[in-house]
Amino acid sequence: MQNNFDLELKELQIQNERLLREVEEVRKLLDTSNLHPQQTKEYYTVEECAELKGGAAKNTYKANRFLLPGCGNPKYSVFIAGRLAFPRIVVERWACVTDSTLVDYAKECGVTVIPEKYKRLAIKAKAKTGGAK
């Protein structure tokens, strides 16, 4: 009886030691990841925005500035090294925009002339989601 108890106790001690080593390894990994925080981009190019949003080809975004962050309003874009780019805050907001909310987003951005094609798409998308007005 005593031998079984001693064996079980030894086995538990060995398992505890293994767990402690594994916890230490995890702690080291967490500590090293904090030393090198991931850098978030401050500006995104048209190509990066197209990859981020998806849903359409890159050429579609390049050809239709209305589909880009800020809906073509120049106050929401900058040129960096001759390339059109958008600030991270604008891109984050734009990434959540769908066809049904595109017209509202354009109005928020100060765009007054909305292409008819996108008005029709917004109406169609709202009808599909049950939010038609």
Coordinates of N, CA and C in Angstrom, one line a residue, residues 61-119:
Y61 N -11.1 48.5 -58.2 CA -10.9 49.6 -57.2 C -10.0 50.7 -57.8
K62 N -9.1 50.3 -58.7 CA -8.2 51.3 -59.3 C -9.0 52.2 -60.3
A63 N -10.0 51.6 -61.0 CA -10.8 52.4 -62.0 C -11.9 53.2 -61.3
N64 N -12.4 52.8 -60.2 CA -13.6 53.5 -59.6 C -13.2 54.0 -58.2
R65 N -12.8 55.3 -58.2 CA -12.3 55.9 -56.9 C -13.5 56.0 -55.9
F66 N -14.7 55.9 -56.4 CA -15.9 55.9 -55.5 C -15.9 54.7 -54.6
L67 N -15.3 53.6 -55.0 CA -15.2 52.4 -54.2 C -14.1 52.4 -53.2
L68 N -13.2 53.3 -53.3 CA -12.0 53.4 -52.4 C -12.4 54.1 -51.0
P69 N -11.5 54.0 -50.1 CA -11.8 54.7 -48.8 C -12.0 56.2 -49.0
G70 N -13.0 56.7 -48.4 CA -13.4 58.1 -48.6 C -14.3 58.4 -49.8
C71 N -14.6 57.3 -50.5 CA -15.5 57.4 -51.7 C -15.0 58.4 -52.7
G72 N -13.7 58.6 -52.9 CA -13.1 59.5 -53.9 C -12.9 60.9 -53.4
N73 N -13.3 61.2 -52.2 CA -13.1 62.5 -51.6 C -11.6 62.7 -51.3
P74 N -10.9 63.7 -52.0 CA -9.5 63.8 -51.8 C -9.0 64.2 -50.4
K75 N -9.9 64.6 -49.6 CA -9.4 65.0 -48.2 C -9.1 63.7 -47.4
Y76 N -9.6 62.5 -47.9 CA -9.3 61.3 -47.2 C -8.1 60.5 -47.8
S77 N -7.4 61.1 -48.6 CA -6.3 60.4 -49.3 C -5.0 61.3 -49.3
V78 N -3.9 60.7 -49.5 CA -2.6 61.4 -49.6 C -1.8 60.7 -50.7
F79 N -0.8 61.4 -51.2 CA 0.1 60.8 -52.1 C 1.5 60.6 -51.4
I80 N 2.0 59.4 -51.4 CA 3.2 59.0 -50.8 C 4.1 58.4 -51.9
A81 N 5.2 59.1 -52.1 CA 6.1 58.7 -53.2 C 5.4 58.6 -54.5
G82 N 4.4 59.4 -54.8 CA 3.7 59.5 -56.0 C 2.6 58.4 -56.1
R83 N 2.3 57.7 -55.0 CA 1.2 56.7 -55.1 C 0.1 57.1 -54.1
L84 N -1.1 56.9 -54.6 CA -2.3 57.2 -53.8 C -2.3 56.3 -52.5
A85 N -2.5 56.9 -51.4 CA -2.6 56.1 -50.1 C -3.7 56.7 -49.2
F86 N -4.1 55.9 -48.3 CA -5.1 56.2 -47.3 C -4.7 56.0 -45.9
P87 N -5.1 56.9 -45.0 CA -4.7 56.7 -43.6 C -5.4 55.5 -43.0
R88 N -4.8 54.8 -42.0 CA -5.3 53.6 -41.4 C -6.7 53.8 -40.8
I89 N -7.0 54.9 -40.2 CA -8.3 55.2 -39.6 C -9.4 55.1 -40.6
V90 N -9.1 55.8 -41.8 CA -10.1 55.8 -42.9 C -10.3 54.4 -43.4
V91 N -9.2 53.7 -43.6 CA -9.3 52.3 -44.2 C -10.0 51.4 -43.2
E92 N -9.8 51.5 -41.9 CA -10.5 50.7 -40.9 C -12.0 50.9 -41.0
R93 N -12.4 52.1 -41.1 CA -13.9 52.5 -41.2 C -14.4 51.9 -42.6
W94 N -13.7 52.1 -43.6 CA -14.1 51.7 -45.0 C -14.2 50.2 -45.1
A95 N -13.4 49.5 -44.4 CA -13.4 48.0 -44.5 C -14.7 47.4 -44.1
C96 N -15.4 48.1 -43.2 CA -16.7 47.7 -42.7 C -17.9 48.0 -43.6
V97 N -17.7 48.8 -44.6 CA -18.8 49.3 -45.5 C -19.2 48.2 -46.5
T98 N -20.5 47.9 -46.6 CA -21.0 47.0 -47.6 C -21.8 47.7 -48.6
D99 N -22.3 47.0 -49.6 CA -23.1 47.7 -50.7 C -24.3 48.4 -50.1
S100 N -24.9 47.8 -49.1 CA -26.1 48.4 -48.5 C -25.8 49.7 -47.7
T101 N -24.6 49.9 -47.2 CA -24.2 51.1 -46.5 C -23.3 52.0 -47.2
L102 N -23.0 51.7 -48.5 CA -22.1 52.5 -49.3 C -22.6 53.9 -49.5
V103 N -23.9 54.1 -49.8 CA -24.4 55.5 -50.0 C -24.3 56.3 -48.7
D104 N -24.7 55.7 -47.6 CA -24.6 56.4 -46.3 C -23.1 56.8 -46.0
Y105 N -22.2 55.9 -46.3 CA -20.8 56.1 -46.0 C -20.3 57.3 -46.9
A106 N -20.8 57.3 -48.2 CA -20.4 58.3 -49.1 C -20.8 59.7 -48.6
K107 N -22.1 59.7 -48.1 CA -22.6 61.0 -47.5 C -21.8 61.4 -46.3
E108 N -21.4 60.5 -45.4 CA -20.5 60.8 -44.3 C -19.2 61.4 -44.7
C109 N -18.7 60.9 -45.8 CA -17.4 61.4 -46.4 C -17.6 62.7 -47.1
G110 N -18.8 63.2 -47.2 CA -19.0 64.5 -47.9 C -19.1 64.4 -49.4
V111 N -19.4 63.3 -49.9 CA -19.5 63.1 -51.4 C -21.0 63.4 -51.7
T112 N -21.2 64.4 -52.6 CA -22.5 64.8 -53.0 C -23.0 64.1 -54.2
V113 N -22.1 63.8 -55.1 CA -22.5 63.2 -56.4 C -22.2 61.7 -56.3
I114 N -23.3 60.9 -56.2 CA -23.2 59.4 -56.1 C -23.6 58.8 -57.4
P115 N -22.7 58.0 -58.0 CA -23.1 57.4 -59.3 C -24.4 56.5 -59.2
E116 N -25.2 56.6 -60.2 CA -26.5 55.9 -60.2 C -26.3 54.4 -60.0
K117 N -25.3 53.9 -60.6 CA -25.0 52.4 -60.5 C -24.9 52.0 -59.0
Y118 N -24.2 52.8 -58.2 CA -24.0 52.4 -56.8 C -25.3 52.7 -56.0
K119 N -26.1 53.7 -56.4 CA -27.4 53.9 -55.7 C -28.3 52.7 -55.9

